Amino acid sequence: SKRRQLPWDPNMGEEAGDLDSFVRFLVMRLVNSLKGKALNYTKHSGDLGQARSSMFMMNNTFYLRDELGPRAGNRGDPTEYRIESSWFVDKVNKLFESEKNKYLGHWE
């Protein structure tokens, strides 16, 4: 059988990435999917649609951060999977803050 490159890691064999590459790929696909779903709210007229879109993204990024992000000072249940990598915290926090600022901007 012929081996193909995987979408999350173009390298093969000894040069293949680790689990972090795969998790990053999955999280980025999820975030892009959420952004697509958030666009459905913008079909409503006016600022209300934009505000709903931002609220949708805020809720989902908060949930991702809470469920998958590192726990500050508390290791919690050792059987729970946590993403300790800085790329996750940076990406999710940046997206959350961006959507929060957009949402709050609608109420000024």
mmCIF file of C-alpha atoms in Angstrom:
data_model
loop_
_atom_site.group_PDB
_atom_site.id
_atom_site.type_symbol
_atom_site.label_atom_id
_atom_site.label_comp_id
_atom_site.label_asym_id
_atom_site.label_seq_id
_atom_site.Cartn_x
_atom_site.Cartn_y
_atom_site.Cartn_z
ATOM 1 C CA SER A 1 0.000 0.000 0.000
ATOM 2 C CA LYS A 2 1.180 3.480 -0.786
ATOM 3 C CA ARG A 3 1.606 5.901 2.138
ATOM 4 C CA ARG A 4 0.208 9.379 1.823
ATOM 5 C CA GLN A 5 0.964 12.572 3.667
ATOM 6 C CA LEU A 6 -1.520 13.367 6.399
ATOM 7 C CA PRO A 7 -3.253 16.770 6.341
ATOM 8 C CA TRP A 8 -1.962 17.689 9.799
ATOM 9 C CA ASP A 9 1.577 16.475 9.275
ATOM 10 C CA PRO A 10 3.202 16.292 5.830
ATOM 11 C CA ASN A 11 6.213 14.380 7.212
ATOM 12 C CA MET A 12 6.414 10.595 7.404
ATOM 13 C CA GLY A 13 8.421 8.043 9.299
ATOM 14 C CA GLU A 14 10.990 9.338 11.765
ATOM 15 C CA GLU A 15 10.251 12.928 10.763
ATOM 16 C CA ALA A 16 6.546 12.659 11.547
ATOM 17 C CA GLY A 17 5.157 15.004 14.175
ATOM 18 C CA ASP A 18 3.806 14.047 17.539
ATOM 19 C CA LEU A 19 0.325 14.059 19.014
ATOM 20 C CA ASP A 20 0.536 17.832 19.494
ATOM 21 C CA SER A 21 0.490 18.310 15.701
ATOM 22 C CA PHE A 22 -2.677 16.259 15.399
ATOM 23 C CA VAL A 23 -4.402 18.024 18.324
ATOM 24 C CA ARG A 24 -3.483 21.410 16.878
ATOM 25 C CA PHE A 25 -4.927 20.356 13.515
ATOM 26 C CA LEU A 26 -8.188 19.248 15.168
ATOM 27 C CA VAL A 27 -8.529 22.407 17.254
ATOM 28 C CA MET A 28 -7.912 24.644 14.252
ATOM 29 C CA ARG A 29 -10.519 22.727 12.226
ATOM 30 C CA LEU A 30 -12.971 23.100 15.102
ATOM 31 C CA VAL A 31 -12.315 26.847 15.404
ATOM 32 C CA ASN A 32 -12.792 27.309 11.651
ATOM 33 C CA SER A 33 -16.038 25.352 11.821
ATOM 34 C CA LEU A 34 -17.258 27.518 14.709
ATOM 35 C CA LYS A 35 -16.415 30.651 12.720
ATOM 36 C CA GLY A 36 -18.499 29.300 9.848
ATOM 37 C CA LYS A 37 -21.443 28.634 12.133
ATOM 38 C CA ALA A 38 -21.102 32.101 13.650
ATOM 39 C CA LEU A 39 -21.564 33.580 10.175
ATOM 40 C CA ASN A 40 -25.113 32.188 10.172
ATOM 41 C CA TYR A 41 -26.006 34.750 12.842
ATOM 42 C CA THR A 42 -24.787 37.623 10.679
ATOM 43 C CA LYS A 43 -27.548 36.879 8.167
ATOM 44 C CA HIS A 44 -29.929 38.650 10.536
ATOM 45 C CA SER A 45 -30.180 42.331 9.814
ATOM 46 C CA GLY A 46 -28.460 45.031 11.793
ATOM 47 C CA ASP A 47 -26.157 44.928 14.764
ATOM 48 C CA LEU A 48 -28.171 42.219 16.489
ATOM 49 C CA GLY A 49 -26.874 39.567 14.091
ATOM 50 C CA GLN A 50 -23.275 40.667 14.605
ATOM 51 C CA ALA A 51 -23.748 40.703 18.379
ATOM 52 C CA ARG A 52 -25.213 37.182 18.298
ATOM 53 C CA SER A 53 -22.313 35.978 16.172
ATOM 54 C CA SER A 54 -19.800 37.390 18.663
ATOM 55 C CA MET A 55 -21.714 35.912 21.610
ATOM 56 C CA PHE A 56 -21.710 32.494 19.906
ATOM 57 C CA MET A 57 -17.935 32.639 19.474
ATOM 58 C CA MET A 58 -17.411 33.904 23.029
ATOM 59 C CA ASN A 59 -19.453 31.025 24.463
ATOM 60 C CA ASN A 60 -17.648 28.408 22.420
ATOM 61 C CA THR A 61 -14.120 29.713 22.958
ATOM 62 C CA PHE A 62 -14.804 30.029 26.685
ATOM 63 C CA TYR A 63 -15.992 26.421 26.717
ATOM 64 C CA LEU A 64 -12.893 25.245 24.823
ATOM 65 C CA ARG A 65 -10.627 27.138 27.187
ATOM 66 C CA ASP A 66 -12.440 25.815 30.238
ATOM 67 C CA GLU A 67 -12.694 22.192 29.116
ATOM 68 C CA LEU A 68 -9.392 21.683 27.285
ATOM 69 C CA GLY A 69 -7.060 24.420 28.533
ATOM 70 C CA PRO A 70 -4.642 24.096 31.434
ATOM 71 C CA ARG A 71 -6.013 24.502 34.940
ATOM 72 C CA ALA A 72 -4.222 27.201 36.921
ATOM 73 C CA GLY A 73 -2.767 25.781 40.121
ATOM 74 C CA ASN A 74 -5.044 22.734 40.064
ATOM 75 C CA ARG A 75 -4.248 19.523 38.262
ATOM 76 C CA GLY A 76 -7.828 18.267 38.637
ATOM 77 C CA ASP A 77 -8.701 14.803 37.401
ATOM 78 C CA PRO A 78 -5.576 13.158 35.956
ATOM 79 C CA THR A 79 -7.709 11.236 33.424
ATOM 80 C CA GLU A 80 -8.898 14.479 31.753
ATOM 81 C CA TYR A 81 -6.995 15.545 28.660
ATOM 82 C CA ARG A 82 -5.623 19.093 28.849
ATOM 83 C CA ILE A 83 -3.817 21.072 26.161
ATOM 84 C CA GLU A 84 -0.878 22.663 27.930
ATOM 85 C CA SER A 85 0.731 24.123 24.794
ATOM 86 C CA SER A 86 1.056 27.880 24.560
ATOM 87 C CA TRP A 87 -0.385 27.947 21.014
ATOM 88 C CA PHE A 88 -3.749 26.753 22.379
ATOM 89 C CA VAL A 89 -3.944 29.290 25.180
ATOM 90 C CA ASP A 90 -2.794 32.109 22.879
ATOM 91 C CA LYS A 91 -5.172 31.231 20.033
ATOM 92 C CA VAL A 92 -8.275 30.662 22.152
ATOM 93 C CA ASN A 93 -7.682 33.644 24.452
ATOM 94 C CA LYS A 94 -6.981 35.954 21.511
ATOM 95 C CA LEU A 95 -10.138 34.821 19.740
ATOM 96 C CA PHE A 96 -12.234 35.139 22.900
ATOM 97 C CA GLU A 97 -10.967 38.662 23.628
ATOM 98 C CA SER A 98 -11.479 39.752 20.033
ATOM 99 C CA GLU A 99 -15.088 38.544 20.002
ATOM 100 C CA LYS A 100 -15.729 40.040 23.440
ATOM 101 C CA ASN A 101 -14.533 43.449 22.234
ATOM 102 C CA LYS A 102 -16.766 43.184 19.150
ATOM 103 C CA TYR A 103 -19.727 42.195 21.314
ATOM 104 C CA LEU A 104 -19.210 44.996 23.813
ATOM 105 C CA GLY A 105 -18.781 47.449 20.947
ATOM 106 C CA HIS A 106 -22.374 46.813 19.923
ATOM 107 C CA TRP A 107 -23.627 48.058 23.291
ATOM 108 C CA GLU A 108 -21.660 51.290 23.513
#
